[in-house]
């Protein structure tokens, strides 16, 4: 795992948290929830890509 991935996830988390607070304070709870869900989906897609690479590495390591 690369350190850049951790920093990207942290940056997305901070950005989503700030946007969430701004939207909640302005009375837009629905948009705040959608922003949070969008951030979660982005991070999960990044993790799925990394897990896929891990499985490919394991497959080539054990010659499956």
XYZ file of N, CA and C in Angstrom:
192
model
N 0.850 -1.171 0.000
C 0.000 0.000 0.000
C 0.894 1.232 0.000
N 0.489 2.187 -0.746
C 1.255 3.401 -0.896
C 0.810 4.431 0.130
N 1.727 5.264 0.568
C 1.399 6.314 1.525
C 0.501 7.356 0.860
N 0.652 7.521 -0.449
C -0.189 8.479 -1.166
C -1.668 8.121 -1.039
N -1.972 6.841 -1.031
C -3.360 6.410 -0.900
C -3.938 6.854 0.445
N -3.151 6.740 1.491
C -3.615 7.154 2.815
C -3.867 8.657 2.833
N -2.966 9.422 2.223
C -3.152 10.869 2.180
C -4.362 11.262 1.337
N -4.597 10.554 0.236
C -5.773 10.836 -0.596
C -7.062 10.569 0.170
N -7.109 9.449 0.897
C -8.301 9.114 1.671
C -8.520 10.142 2.776
N -7.438 10.559 3.430
C -7.546 11.573 4.478
C -8.037 12.903 3.908
N -7.526 13.284 2.748
C -7.949 14.541 2.120
C -9.430 14.495 1.742
N -9.862 13.374 1.208
C -11.278 13.234 0.858
C -12.132 13.300 2.114
N -11.677 12.664 3.191
C -12.415 12.700 4.448
C -12.540 14.103 5.013
N -11.456 14.850 4.983
C -11.495 16.236 5.481
C -12.404 17.088 4.627
N -12.299 16.956 3.314
C -13.144 17.731 2.401
C -14.624 17.411 2.605
N -14.942 16.140 2.727
C -16.338 15.743 2.931
C -16.848 16.244 4.277
N -16.015 16.196 5.305
C -16.435 16.673 6.625
C -16.728 18.172 6.605
N -15.880 18.941 5.933
C -16.101 20.384 5.849
C -17.364 20.684 5.054
N -17.526 20.018 3.916
C -18.737 20.235 3.116
C -19.984 19.827 3.877
N -19.892 18.735 4.623
C -21.028 18.272 5.397
C -21.436 19.322 6.430
N -20.466 19.860 7.147
C -20.771 20.871 8.165
C -21.357 22.131 7.542
N -20.803 22.561 6.410
C -21.343 23.745 5.742
C -22.787 23.536 5.302
N -23.057 22.372 4.734
C -24.410 22.105 4.244
C -25.403 21.931 5.386
N -24.998 21.307 6.473
C -25.900 21.124 7.612
C -26.228 22.476 8.237
N -25.234 23.328 8.375
C -25.466 24.639 8.999
C -26.323 25.542 8.130
N -26.335 25.304 6.827
C -27.180 26.116 5.951
C -28.564 25.496 5.764
N -28.828 24.386 6.460
C -30.154 23.788 6.417
C -30.377 22.818 5.272
N -29.336 22.332 4.679
C -29.459 21.402 3.546
C -28.966 20.016 3.970
N -29.734 19.390 4.827
C -29.337 18.092 5.366
C -29.303 17.009 4.295
N -30.209 17.081 3.319
C -30.249 16.061 2.264
C -28.985 16.108 1.408
N -28.574 17.329 1.038
C -27.358 17.460 0.250
C -26.125 17.054 1.062
N -26.154 17.314 2.364
C -25.044 16.902 3.226
C -24.927 15.387 3.252
N -26.066 14.713 3.334
C -26.040 13.248 3.334
C -25.548 12.709 2.001
N -25.980 13.316 0.909
C -25.534 12.867 -0.409
C -24.041 13.121 -0.610
N -23.532 14.223 -0.076
C -22.100 14.503 -0.152
C -21.305 13.459 0.618
N -21.802 13.104 1.796
C -21.135 12.082 2.592
C -21.140 10.740 1.877
N -22.263 10.379 1.302
C -22.345 9.117 0.569
C -21.441 9.119 -0.660
N -21.366 10.246 -1.349
C -20.489 10.330 -2.519
C -19.025 10.170 -2.117
N -18.641 10.786 -1.016
C -17.273 10.624 -0.524
C -16.980 9.189 -0.147
N -17.948 8.530 0.476
C -17.781 7.129 0.849
C -17.623 6.245 -0.378
N -18.411 6.501 -1.403
C -18.333 5.709 -2.630
C -16.975 5.906 -3.312
N -16.478 7.132 -3.330
C -15.183 7.405 -3.948
C -14.078 6.646 -3.224
N -14.102 6.690 -1.892
C -13.070 5.985 -1.116
C -13.203 4.481 -1.293
N -14.417 3.968 -1.320
C -14.601 2.530 -1.513
C -14.115 2.084 -2.883
N -14.325 2.902 -3.907
C -13.830 2.549 -5.235
C -12.301 2.532 -5.257
N -11.676 3.452 -4.534
C -10.222 3.445 -4.441
C -9.741 2.182 -3.735
N -10.447 1.778 -2.704
C -10.055 0.586 -1.959
C -10.286 -0.682 -2.776
N -11.353 -0.725 -3.554
C -11.621 -1.891 -4.392
C -10.505 -2.071 -5.411
N -10.016 -0.982 -5.960
C -8.910 -1.064 -6.914
C -7.655 -1.625 -6.244
N -7.366 -1.168 -5.036
C -6.189 -1.660 -4.319
C -6.339 -3.131 -3.934
N -7.528 -3.532 -3.523
C -7.765 -4.935 -3.163
C -7.655 -5.815 -4.402
N -8.119 -5.322 -5.532
C -7.988 -6.066 -6.783
C -6.520 -6.277 -7.142
N -5.720 -5.235 -6.984
C -4.290 -5.369 -7.247
C -3.646 -6.360 -6.278
N -4.088 -6.363 -5.024
C -3.566 -7.314 -4.045
C -3.892 -8.746 -4.441
N -5.123 -8.997 -4.859
C -5.505 -10.338 -5.281
C -4.726 -10.778 -6.514
N -4.500 -9.872 -7.454
C -3.696 -10.207 -8.635
C -2.261 -10.537 -8.244
N -1.717 -9.809 -7.286
C -0.367 -10.096 -6.811
C -0.303 -11.465 -6.148
N -1.287 -11.786 -5.338
C -1.319 -13.097 -4.680
C -1.474 -14.209 -5.712
N -2.304 -13.958 -6.719
C -2.505 -14.954 -7.764
C -1.218 -15.228 -8.530
N -0.485 -14.198 -8.866
C 0.769 -14.401 -9.587
C 1.843 -14.990 -8.673
N 1.776 -14.680 -7.392
C 2.758 -15.209 -6.452
C 2.636 -16.722 -6.289
N 1.398 -17.207 -6.242
C 1.167 -18.636 -6.063
C 0.867 -19.370 -7.368
N 1.008 -18.693 -8.502
C 0.808 -19.278 -9.829
C -0.558 -19.928 -10.010
N -1.611 -19.199 -9.658
C -2.965 -19.735 -9.854
C -3.484 -19.393 -11.198
